[in-house]
């Protein structure tokens, strides 16, 4: 075993692992996997959408709770900001829910 | 009793030539496997399966509804109010001795304020509703207002919280004096 091979073997955590195949890169970065438009790929995308929109929904629940608290406390100045942040969350949820659909279904 | 059947066994049974008795036994096992369907019929075709996309649409509709509700709260909170509230006479000048206090209704009979004559500061008035859980605060006589429910303490000269669970100061009530009468004019939320 020469020095080059020895150095190469020491770079791997497990020398018996197969060589790493790096994903293909396009002009805008890493390309999606070969089966991303298949059933499993689409399922994963929609599952990710559901998780992200659910997180936004939880944040909006916190916002409306705080808005009600401020309203009942007689302070109206933060209410507009809370409504704007909630609008931002809704717009983000729309973007997450609708944007990948054009990529997946081509509609 | 439902009997579990290994599909591999069933498949091998159909591929290999088997005697008549074995075929009868297999049919009996199949009957017993389908027995639960007879006992508990379930209309699978009529069931509404909720897909991931349905969940996504539901969450999206919820997000829009929450935004609309928050916007409605913002509109309600910024509606002009208090235009009809008039000054309310609460006491006569000189009625309260030093460190004396009284409770008055303001701006209507459903809300109350507390008027205190502090030794060096003179007359001050606050809403007497504790900012913790809305109990009525009382003046202790030592420059502090006390909420008896959870031992909240407020500074009588500023209305700020000194101790206890409240986190916000008491709303201030502006006063005006006219012809020897003290009027409560306006509640200032803080």
PDB file of C-alpha atoms in Angstrom:
ATOM      1  CA  UNK A   1       0.000   0.000   0.000  1.00  0.00           C
ATOM      2  CA  UNK A   2       1.555   3.300  -1.088  1.00  0.00           C
ATOM      3  CA  UNK A   3       1.114   6.642   0.719  1.00  0.00           C
ATOM      4  CA  UNK A   4      -1.690   7.850  -1.609  1.00  0.00           C
ATOM      5  CA  UNK A   5      -3.890   4.831  -0.970  1.00  0.00           C
ATOM      6  CA  UNK A   6      -3.162   4.993   2.731  1.00  0.00           C
ATOM      7  CA  UNK A   7      -4.202   8.664   2.821  1.00  0.00           C
ATOM      8  CA  UNK A   8      -7.389   7.883   0.873  1.00  0.00           C
ATOM      9  CA  UNK A   9      -8.314   5.066   3.250  1.00  0.00           C
ATOM     10  CA  UNK A  10      -7.864   7.294   6.291  1.00  0.00           C
ATOM     11  CA  UNK A  11     -10.340   9.882   4.895  1.00  0.00           C
ATOM     12  CA  UNK A  12     -13.249   7.452   5.322  1.00  0.00           C
ATOM     13  CA  UNK A  13     -14.886   6.689   8.630  1.00  0.00           C
ATOM     14  CA  UNK A  14     -15.453   3.178   7.390  1.00  0.00           C
ATOM     15  CA  UNK A  15     -13.025   2.103   4.661  1.00  0.00           C
ATOM     16  CA  UNK A  16     -15.455  -0.567   3.490  1.00  0.00           C
ATOM     17  CA  UNK A  17     -18.106   1.998   2.561  1.00  0.00           C
ATOM     18  CA  UNK A  18     -18.844   2.332  -1.154  1.00  0.00           C
ATOM     19  CA  UNK A  19     -17.600   5.505  -2.815  1.00  0.00           C
ATOM     20  CA  UNK A  20     -19.845   8.510  -2.321  1.00  0.00           C
ATOM     21  CA  UNK A  21     -21.732   9.520  -5.448  1.00  0.00           C
ATOM     22  CA  UNK A  22     -22.344  13.228  -5.296  1.00  0.00           C
ATOM     23  CA  UNK A  23     -25.720  14.499  -6.603  1.00  0.00           C
ATOM     24  CA  UNK A  24     -25.769  16.053 -10.029  1.00  0.00           C
ATOM     25  CA  UNK A  25     -25.536  19.835 -10.143  1.00  0.00           C
ATOM     26  CA  UNK A  26     -27.432  22.070 -12.537  1.00  0.00           C
ATOM     27  CA  UNK A  27     -26.991  25.750 -13.295  1.00  0.00           C
ATOM     28  CA  UNK A  28     -29.013  26.676 -10.150  1.00  0.00           C
ATOM     29  CA  UNK A  29     -27.447  24.199  -7.781  1.00  0.00           C
ATOM     30  CA  UNK A  30     -28.069  20.587  -6.835  1.00  0.00           C
ATOM     31  CA  UNK A  31     -30.608  18.843  -9.034  1.00  0.00           C
ATOM     32  CA  UNK A  32     -33.446  16.836  -7.415  1.00  0.00           C
ATOM     33  CA  UNK A  33     -33.226  13.086  -7.209  1.00  0.00           C
ATOM     34  CA  UNK A  34     -34.128  10.892 -10.175  1.00  0.00           C
ATOM     35  CA  UNK A  35     -37.516   9.917  -8.742  1.00  0.00           C
ATOM     36  CA  UNK A  36     -38.673  13.193  -7.248  1.00  0.00           C
ATOM     37  CA  UNK A  37     -41.727  13.258  -9.498  1.00  0.00           C
ATOM     38  CA  UNK A  38     -42.664   9.692  -8.560  1.00  0.00           C
ATOM     39  CA  UNK A  39     -45.233   8.787  -5.939  1.00  0.00           C
ATOM     40  CA  UNK A  40     -42.728   8.722  -3.071  1.00  0.00           C
ATOM     41  CA  UNK A  41     -41.165  12.020  -4.099  1.00  0.00           C
ATOM     42  CA  UNK A  42     -44.488  13.794  -4.400  1.00  0.00           C
ATOM     43  CA  UNK A  43     -45.652  12.315  -1.098  1.00  0.00           C
ATOM     44  CA  UNK A  44     -42.554  13.638   0.616  1.00  0.00           C
ATOM     45  CA  UNK A  45     -43.063  17.091  -0.866  1.00  0.00           C
ATOM     46  CA  UNK A  46     -46.707  17.295   0.249  1.00  0.00           C
ATOM     47  CA  UNK A  47     -45.780  15.944   3.687  1.00  0.00           C
ATOM     48  CA  UNK A  48     -43.176  18.706   3.987  1.00  0.00           C
ATOM     49  CA  UNK A  49     -45.772  21.280   2.935  1.00  0.00           C
ATOM     50  CA  UNK A  50     -48.153  20.029   5.616  1.00  0.00           C
ATOM     51  CA  UNK A  51     -45.480  20.299   8.322  1.00  0.00           C
ATOM     52  CA  UNK A  52     -44.440  23.818   7.314  1.00  0.00           C
ATOM     53  CA  UNK A  53     -47.994  25.167   7.066  1.00  0.00           C
ATOM     54  CA  UNK A  54     -48.828  23.535  10.417  1.00  0.00           C
ATOM     55  CA  UNK A  55     -45.923  25.389  12.044  1.00  0.00           C
ATOM     56  CA  UNK A  56     -47.166  28.663  10.523  1.00  0.00           C
ATOM     57  CA  UNK A  57     -50.667  27.914  11.817  1.00  0.00           C
ATOM     58  CA  UNK A  58     -49.354  27.378  15.343  1.00  0.00           C
ATOM     59  CA  UNK A  59     -47.508  30.706  15.135  1.00  0.00           C
ATOM     60  CA  UNK A  60     -50.710  32.403  13.990  1.00  0.00           C
ATOM     61  CA  UNK A  61     -52.566  30.859  16.921  1.00  0.00           C
ATOM     62  CA  UNK A  62     -50.015  32.450  19.228  1.00  0.00           C
ATOM     63  CA  UNK A  63     -50.468  35.773  17.411  1.00  0.00           C
ATOM     64  CA  UNK A  64     -54.252  35.803  17.790  1.00  0.00           C
ATOM     65  CA  UNK A  65     -53.931  34.840  21.448  1.00  0.00           C
ATOM     66  CA  UNK A  66     -51.590  37.761  22.030  1.00  0.00           C
ATOM     67  CA  UNK A  67     -53.876  40.079  20.013  1.00  0.00           C
ATOM     68  CA  UNK A  68     -56.847  39.148  22.193  1.00  0.00           C
ATOM     69  CA  UNK A  69     -54.759  39.696  25.319  1.00  0.00           C
ATOM     70  CA  UNK A  70     -53.661  43.143  24.118  1.00  0.00           C
ATOM     71  CA  UNK A  71     -57.217  44.068  23.116  1.00  0.00           C
ATOM     72  CA  UNK A  72     -58.663  43.076  26.481  1.00  0.00           C
ATOM     73  CA  UNK A  73     -55.816  44.944  28.200  1.00  0.00           C
ATOM     74  CA  UNK A  74     -56.858  48.125  26.416  1.00  0.00           C
ATOM     75  CA  UNK A  75     -53.697  48.487  24.325  1.00  0.00           C
ATOM     76  CA  UNK A  76     -54.452  48.820  20.645  1.00  0.00           C
ATOM     77  CA  UNK A  77     -51.095  49.887  19.232  1.00  0.00           C
ATOM     78  CA  UNK A  78     -49.593  46.357  18.844  1.00  0.00           C
ATOM     79  CA  UNK A  79     -52.755  44.981  17.213  1.00  0.00           C
ATOM     80  CA  UNK A  80     -51.967  46.278  13.727  1.00  0.00           C
ATOM     81  CA  UNK A  81     -48.475  44.788  13.859  1.00  0.00           C
ATOM     82  CA  UNK A  82     -49.836  41.449  15.016  1.00  0.00           C
ATOM     83  CA  UNK A  83     -52.356  41.462  12.142  1.00  0.00           C
ATOM     84  CA  UNK A  84     -49.600  42.294   9.660  1.00  0.00           C
ATOM     85  CA  UNK A  85     -47.408  39.467  10.930  1.00  0.00           C
ATOM     86  CA  UNK A  86     -50.389  37.118  10.686  1.00  0.00           C
ATOM     87  CA  UNK A  87     -50.922  38.290   7.095  1.00  0.00           C
ATOM     88  CA  UNK A  88     -47.269  37.575   6.392  1.00  0.00           C
ATOM     89  CA  UNK A  89     -47.715  34.059   7.792  1.00  0.00           C
ATOM     90  CA  UNK A  90     -50.779  33.486   5.615  1.00  0.00           C
ATOM     91  CA  UNK A  91     -48.926  34.697   2.534  1.00  0.00           C
ATOM     92  CA  UNK A  92     -46.041  32.372   3.365  1.00  0.00           C
ATOM     93  CA  UNK A  93     -48.480  29.475   3.832  1.00  0.00           C
ATOM     94  CA  UNK A  94     -50.034  30.259   0.425  1.00  0.00           C
ATOM     95  CA  UNK A  95     -46.585  30.302  -1.141  1.00  0.00           C
ATOM     96  CA  UNK A  96     -45.619  26.989   0.442  1.00  0.00           C
ATOM     97  CA  UNK A  97     -48.901  25.340  -0.534  1.00  0.00           C
ATOM     98  CA  UNK A  98     -49.183  26.616  -4.097  1.00  0.00           C
ATOM     99  CA  UNK A  99     -45.659  27.080  -5.385  1.00  0.00           C
ATOM    100  CA  UNK A 100     -44.472  23.429  -5.428  1.00  0.00           C
ATOM    101  CA  UNK A 101     -47.734  22.348  -7.028  1.00  0.00           C
ATOM    102  CA  UNK A 102     -46.752  24.178 -10.210  1.00  0.00           C
ATOM    103  CA  UNK A 103     -43.441  22.350 -10.190  1.00  0.00           C
ATOM    104  CA  UNK A 104     -45.005  18.948  -9.456  1.00  0.00           C
ATOM    105  CA  UNK A 105     -48.107  19.022 -11.581  1.00  0.00           C
ATOM    106  CA  UNK A 106     -46.965  21.556 -14.152  1.00  0.00           C
ATOM    107  CA  UNK A 107     -50.209  23.475 -13.812  1.00  0.00           C
TER     108      UNK A 107
ATOM    109  CA  UNK B   1     -62.606 -15.552  16.606  1.00  0.00           C
ATOM    110  CA  UNK B   2     -60.581 -14.187  13.714  1.00  0.00           C
ATOM    111  CA  UNK B   3     -57.843 -16.514  12.550  1.00  0.00           C
ATOM    112  CA  UNK B   4     -54.674 -15.052  11.045  1.00  0.00           C
ATOM    113  CA  UNK B   5     -53.577 -16.632   7.780  1.00  0.00           C
ATOM    114  CA  UNK B   6     -50.080 -16.458   6.361  1.00  0.00           C
ATOM    115  CA  UNK B   7     -50.408 -15.369   2.696  1.00  0.00           C
ATOM    116  CA  UNK B   8     -47.352 -17.396   1.700  1.00  0.00           C
ATOM    117  CA  UNK B   9     -48.933 -20.574   2.980  1.00  0.00           C
ATOM    118  CA  UNK B  10     -52.089 -19.751   1.108  1.00  0.00           C
ATOM    119  CA  UNK B  11     -50.139 -19.093  -2.110  1.00  0.00           C
ATOM    120  CA  UNK B  12     -48.140 -22.314  -1.893  1.00  0.00           C
ATOM    121  CA  UNK B  13     -51.354 -24.155  -1.213  1.00  0.00           C
ATOM    122  CA  UNK B  14     -52.828 -22.895  -4.473  1.00  0.00           C
ATOM    123  CA  UNK B  15     -49.720 -23.675  -6.562  1.00  0.00           C
ATOM    124  CA  UNK B  16     -49.021 -27.240  -5.487  1.00  0.00           C
ATOM    125  CA  UNK B  17     -51.371 -30.131  -6.099  1.00  0.00           C
ATOM    126  CA  UNK B  18     -53.173 -30.843  -2.834  1.00  0.00           C
ATOM    127  CA  UNK B  19     -55.586 -33.500  -1.786  1.00  0.00           C
ATOM    128  CA  UNK B  20     -59.292 -32.749  -1.453  1.00  0.00           C
ATOM    129  CA  UNK B  21     -59.147 -32.652   2.353  1.00  0.00           C
ATOM    130  CA  UNK B  22     -56.477 -29.943   2.295  1.00  0.00           C
ATOM    131  CA  UNK B  23     -58.555 -27.902  -0.133  1.00  0.00           C
ATOM    132  CA  UNK B  24     -61.480 -28.141   2.218  1.00  0.00           C
ATOM    133  CA  UNK B  25     -59.350 -27.019   5.115  1.00  0.00           C
ATOM    134  CA  UNK B  26     -58.051 -24.030   3.131  1.00  0.00           C
ATOM    135  CA  UNK B  27     -61.591 -23.017   2.192  1.00  0.00           C
ATOM    136  CA  UNK B  28     -62.606 -23.288   5.823  1.00  0.00           C
ATOM    137  CA  UNK B  29     -59.682 -21.069   6.849  1.00  0.00           C
ATOM    138  CA  UNK B  30     -60.665 -18.511   4.218  1.00  0.00           C
ATOM    139  CA  UNK B  31     -64.216 -18.559   5.501  1.00  0.00           C
ATOM    140  CA  UNK B  32     -63.010 -17.973   9.031  1.00  0.00           C
ATOM    141  CA  UNK B  33     -60.781 -15.122   7.807  1.00  0.00           C
ATOM    142  CA  UNK B  34     -63.741 -13.427   6.143  1.00  0.00           C
ATOM    143  CA  UNK B  35     -65.917 -14.052   9.167  1.00  0.00           C
ATOM    144  CA  UNK B  36     -65.123 -10.673  10.738  1.00  0.00           C
ATOM    145  CA  UNK B  37     -66.281  -8.906   7.592  1.00  0.00           C
ATOM    146  CA  UNK B  38     -69.704 -10.464   8.053  1.00  0.00           C
ATOM    147  CA  UNK B  39     -69.805  -9.592  11.738  1.00  0.00           C
ATOM    148  CA  UNK B  40     -68.463  -6.064  11.321  1.00  0.00           C
ATOM    149  CA  UNK B  41     -69.357  -4.866   7.839  1.00  0.00           C
ATOM    150  CA  UNK B  42     -67.584  -1.632   6.984  1.00  0.00           C
ATOM    151  CA  UNK B  43     -68.431   0.338   3.830  1.00  0.00           C
ATOM    152  CA  UNK B  44     -64.879   1.187   2.748  1.00  0.00           C
ATOM    153  CA  UNK B  45     -66.054   2.591  -0.575  1.00  0.00           C
ATOM    154  CA  UNK B  46     -68.334   5.056   1.182  1.00  0.00           C
ATOM    155  CA  UNK B  47     -65.667   6.221   3.626  1.00  0.00           C
ATOM    156  CA  UNK B  48     -64.083   9.620   3.064  1.00  0.00           C
ATOM    157  CA  UNK B  49     -60.343   9.172   3.158  1.00  0.00           C
ATOM    158  CA  UNK B  50     -58.512  12.355   4.211  1.00  0.00           C
ATOM    159  CA  UNK B  51     -55.434  12.752   2.048  1.00  0.00           C
ATOM    160  CA  UNK B  52     -52.336  14.825   2.741  1.00  0.00           C
ATOM    161  CA  UNK B  53     -53.534  17.369   0.205  1.00  0.00           C
ATOM    162  CA  UNK B  54     -56.875  17.637   2.026  1.00  0.00           C
ATOM    163  CA  UNK B  55     -54.971  18.271   5.257  1.00  0.00           C
ATOM    164  CA  UNK B  56     -52.903  20.919   3.498  1.00  0.00           C
ATOM    165  CA  UNK B  57     -56.033  22.668   2.224  1.00  0.00           C
ATOM    166  CA  UNK B  58     -57.578  22.518   5.699  1.00  0.00           C
ATOM    167  CA  UNK B  59     -54.460  24.034   7.262  1.00  0.00           C
ATOM    168  CA  UNK B  60     -54.367  26.724   4.584  1.00  0.00           C
ATOM    169  CA  UNK B  61     -57.998  27.637   5.246  1.00  0.00           C
ATOM    170  CA  UNK B  62     -57.230  27.750   8.982  1.00  0.00           C
ATOM    171  CA  UNK B  63     -54.291  30.059   8.347  1.00  0.00           C
ATOM    172  CA  UNK B  64     -56.516  32.434   6.376  1.00  0.00           C
ATOM    173  CA  UNK B  65     -59.224  32.314   9.033  1.00  0.00           C
ATOM    174  CA  UNK B  66     -56.716  33.118  11.784  1.00  0.00           C
ATOM    175  CA  UNK B  67     -55.388  36.059   9.779  1.00  0.00           C
ATOM    176  CA  UNK B  68     -58.942  37.371   9.279  1.00  0.00           C
ATOM    177  CA  UNK B  69     -59.703  36.980  12.979  1.00  0.00           C
ATOM    178  CA  UNK B  70     -56.497  38.804  13.976  1.00  0.00           C
ATOM    179  CA  UNK B  71     -57.327  41.564  11.503  1.00  0.00           C
ATOM    180  CA  UNK B  72     -60.826  41.842  12.947  1.00  0.00           C
ATOM    181  CA  UNK B  73     -59.348  42.220  16.442  1.00  0.00           C
ATOM    182  CA  UNK B  74     -57.043  44.955  15.136  1.00  0.00           C
ATOM    183  CA  UNK B  75     -59.994  46.791  13.588  1.00  0.00           C
ATOM    184  CA  UNK B  76     -62.074  46.460  16.752  1.00  0.00           C
ATOM    185  CA  UNK B  77     -59.170  47.671  18.872  1.00  0.00           C
ATOM    186  CA  UNK B  78     -58.655  50.759  16.715  1.00  0.00           C
ATOM    187  CA  UNK B  79     -62.288  51.846  16.505  1.00  0.00           C
ATOM    188  CA  UNK B  80     -62.766  55.322  17.978  1.00  0.00           C
ATOM    189  CA  UNK B  81     -64.150  54.976  21.485  1.00  0.00           C
ATOM    190  CA  UNK B  82     -64.813  57.185  24.452  1.00  0.00           C
ATOM    191  CA  UNK B  83     -66.398  59.996  22.456  1.00  0.00           C
ATOM    192  CA  UNK B  84     -69.534  59.819  24.584  1.00  0.00           C
ATOM    193  CA  UNK B  85     -67.701  59.638  27.895  1.00  0.00           C
ATOM    194  CA  UNK B  86     -68.168  62.811  29.849  1.00  0.00           C
ATOM    195  CA  UNK B  87     -66.341  64.051  32.882  1.00  0.00           C
ATOM    196  CA  UNK B  88     -67.635  62.457  36.048  1.00  0.00           C
ATOM    197  CA  UNK B  89     -67.536  64.252  39.403  1.00  0.00           C
ATOM    198  CA  UNK B  90     -65.754  62.040  41.918  1.00  0.00           C
ATOM    199  CA  UNK B  91     -65.120  64.193  44.997  1.00  0.00           C
ATOM    200  CA  UNK B  92     -65.059  67.710  46.394  1.00  0.00           C
ATOM    201  CA  UNK B  93     -61.811  69.586  46.854  1.00  0.00           C
ATOM    202  CA  UNK B  94     -60.622  69.076  50.431  1.00  0.00           C
ATOM    203  CA  UNK B  95     -62.867  66.084  50.928  1.00  0.00           C
ATOM    204  CA  UNK B  96     -59.955  63.692  51.277  1.00  0.00           C
ATOM    205  CA  UNK B  97     -57.406  64.105  54.064  1.00  0.00           C
ATOM    206  CA  UNK B  98     -53.776  63.070  53.480  1.00  0.00           C
ATOM    207  CA  UNK B  99     -53.448  59.334  52.793  1.00  0.00           C
ATOM    208  CA  UNK B 100     -57.230  59.084  52.540  1.00  0.00           C
ATOM    209  CA  UNK B 101     -58.754  57.399  49.522  1.00  0.00           C
ATOM    210  CA  UNK B 102     -62.089  56.642  47.941  1.00  0.00           C
ATOM    211  CA  UNK B 103     -63.467  54.486  45.161  1.00  0.00           C
ATOM    212  CA  UNK B 104     -65.614  55.956  42.408  1.00  0.00           C
ATOM    213  CA  UNK B 105     -67.417  54.703  39.289  1.00  0.00           C
ATOM    214  CA  UNK B 106     -65.734  55.680  36.041  1.00  0.00           C
ATOM    215  CA  UNK B 107     -66.384  55.791  33.121  1.00  0.00           C
ATOM    216  CA  UNK B 108     -69.613  53.907  33.903  1.00  0.00           C
ATOM    217  CA  UNK B 109     -71.050  51.963  36.797  1.00  0.00           C
ATOM    218  CA  UNK B 110     -69.354  48.763  35.610  1.00  0.00           C
ATOM    219  CA  UNK B 111     -65.806  50.080  36.113  1.00  0.00           C
ATOM    220  CA  UNK B 112     -64.223  51.728  39.107  1.00  0.00           C
ATOM    221  CA  UNK B 113     -61.286  53.949  39.919  1.00  0.00           C
ATOM    222  CA  UNK B 114     -59.440  54.776  43.109  1.00  0.00           C
ATOM    223  CA  UNK B 115     -58.723  58.371  44.164  1.00  0.00           C
ATOM    224  CA  UNK B 116     -55.873  58.888  46.645  1.00  0.00           C
ATOM    225  CA  UNK B 117     -54.593  62.013  48.330  1.00  0.00           C
ATOM    226  CA  UNK B 118     -50.854  61.447  48.669  1.00  0.00           C
ATOM    227  CA  UNK B 119     -48.941  63.548  51.233  1.00  0.00           C
ATOM    228  CA  UNK B 120     -46.467  65.295  48.903  1.00  0.00           C
ATOM    229  CA  UNK B 121     -48.015  64.633  45.509  1.00  0.00           C
ATOM    230  CA  UNK B 122     -51.646  65.509  46.024  1.00  0.00           C
ATOM    231  CA  UNK B 123     -54.526  63.795  44.260  1.00  0.00           C
ATOM    232  CA  UNK B 124     -53.882  60.822  41.994  1.00  0.00           C
ATOM    233  CA  UNK B 125     -56.364  58.399  40.451  1.00  0.00           C
ATOM    234  CA  UNK B 126     -55.993  54.982  38.873  1.00  0.00           C
ATOM    235  CA  UNK B 127     -58.243  52.223  37.696  1.00  0.00           C
ATOM    236  CA  UNK B 128     -58.651  49.962  40.695  1.00  0.00           C
ATOM    237  CA  UNK B 129     -58.704  46.813  38.564  1.00  0.00           C
ATOM    238  CA  UNK B 130     -55.542  44.802  39.179  1.00  0.00           C
ATOM    239  CA  UNK B 131     -53.678  44.107  35.940  1.00  0.00           C
ATOM    240  CA  UNK B 132     -53.068  40.521  37.030  1.00  0.00           C
ATOM    241  CA  UNK B 133     -56.507  38.952  37.383  1.00  0.00           C
ATOM    242  CA  UNK B 134     -58.783  41.983  37.743  1.00  0.00           C
ATOM    243  CA  UNK B 135     -59.311  42.021  41.501  1.00  0.00           C
ATOM    244  CA  UNK B 136     -59.942  45.405  43.117  1.00  0.00           C
ATOM    245  CA  UNK B 137     -56.847  47.011  44.641  1.00  0.00           C
ATOM    246  CA  UNK B 138     -56.945  48.990  47.907  1.00  0.00           C
ATOM    247  CA  UNK B 139     -54.682  51.713  49.271  1.00  0.00           C
ATOM    248  CA  UNK B 140     -52.569  50.633  52.250  1.00  0.00           C
ATOM    249  CA  UNK B 141     -51.778  54.104  53.561  1.00  0.00           C
ATOM    250  CA  UNK B 142     -48.011  53.778  53.132  1.00  0.00           C
ATOM    251  CA  UNK B 143     -47.707  54.870  49.516  1.00  0.00           C
ATOM    252  CA  UNK B 144     -48.581  51.416  48.194  1.00  0.00           C
ATOM    253  CA  UNK B 145     -51.707  49.870  46.717  1.00  0.00           C
ATOM    254  CA  UNK B 146     -52.358  46.245  47.528  1.00  0.00           C
ATOM    255  CA  UNK B 147     -54.214  43.580  45.598  1.00  0.00           C
ATOM    256  CA  UNK B 148     -55.565  41.120  48.192  1.00  0.00           C
ATOM    257  CA  UNK B 149     -56.085  38.267  45.752  1.00  0.00           C
ATOM    258  CA  UNK B 150     -52.437  37.421  45.003  1.00  0.00           C
ATOM    259  CA  UNK B 151     -50.488  40.029  47.025  1.00  0.00           C
ATOM    260  CA  UNK B 152     -49.711  42.338  44.150  1.00  0.00           C
ATOM    261  CA  UNK B 153     -48.230  45.695  45.177  1.00  0.00           C
ATOM    262  CA  UNK B 154     -48.399  48.938  43.183  1.00  0.00           C
ATOM    263  CA  UNK B 155     -46.666  52.271  43.790  1.00  0.00           C
ATOM    264  CA  UNK B 156     -49.394  54.790  44.621  1.00  0.00           C
ATOM    265  CA  UNK B 157     -47.424  57.723  43.188  1.00  0.00           C
ATOM    266  CA  UNK B 158     -46.885  56.172  39.742  1.00  0.00           C
ATOM    267  CA  UNK B 159     -49.142  53.121  39.519  1.00  0.00           C
ATOM    268  CA  UNK B 160     -46.155  50.940  38.659  1.00  0.00           C
ATOM    269  CA  UNK B 161     -45.794  47.375  39.926  1.00  0.00           C
ATOM    270  CA  UNK B 162     -43.664  46.962  43.039  1.00  0.00           C
ATOM    271  CA  UNK B 163     -44.153  43.277  43.789  1.00  0.00           C
ATOM    272  CA  UNK B 164     -46.315  40.263  43.102  1.00  0.00           C
ATOM    273  CA  UNK B 165     -47.638  38.648  39.957  1.00  0.00           C
ATOM    274  CA  UNK B 166     -48.867  41.746  38.034  1.00  0.00           C
ATOM    275  CA  UNK B 167     -46.561  42.797  35.203  1.00  0.00           C
ATOM    276  CA  UNK B 168     -48.246  45.977  33.967  1.00  0.00           C
ATOM    277  CA  UNK B 169     -48.948  49.260  35.769  1.00  0.00           C
ATOM    278  CA  UNK B 170     -52.450  50.359  36.682  1.00  0.00           C
ATOM    279  CA  UNK B 171     -54.219  52.504  34.068  1.00  0.00           C
ATOM    280  CA  UNK B 172     -54.058  56.168  34.987  1.00  0.00           C
ATOM    281  CA  UNK B 173     -57.210  58.297  35.319  1.00  0.00           C
ATOM    282  CA  UNK B 174     -56.770  61.947  34.407  1.00  0.00           C
ATOM    283  CA  UNK B 175     -58.384  64.428  36.802  1.00  0.00           C
ATOM    284  CA  UNK B 176     -59.648  67.956  36.419  1.00  0.00           C
ATOM    285  CA  UNK B 177     -60.819  70.441  39.040  1.00  0.00           C
ATOM    286  CA  UNK B 178     -63.636  72.844  38.291  1.00  0.00           C
ATOM    287  CA  UNK B 179     -65.596  74.975  40.748  1.00  0.00           C
ATOM    288  CA  UNK B 180     -64.348  73.028  43.751  1.00  0.00           C
ATOM    289  CA  UNK B 181     -65.264  69.665  42.297  1.00  0.00           C
ATOM    290  CA  UNK B 182     -62.799  66.970  41.182  1.00  0.00           C
ATOM    291  CA  UNK B 183     -63.730  65.336  37.888  1.00  0.00           C
ATOM    292  CA  UNK B 184     -62.433  62.125  36.363  1.00  0.00           C
ATOM    293  CA  UNK B 185     -61.806  62.914  32.705  1.00  0.00           C
ATOM    294  CA  UNK B 186     -60.119  60.031  30.898  1.00  0.00           C
ATOM    295  CA  UNK B 187     -58.612  56.588  31.413  1.00  0.00           C
ATOM    296  CA  UNK B 188     -55.078  56.267  30.040  1.00  0.00           C
ATOM    297  CA  UNK B 189     -54.134  52.605  29.425  1.00  0.00           C
ATOM    298  CA  UNK B 190     -50.450  51.833  29.909  1.00  0.00           C
TER     299      UNK B 190
END
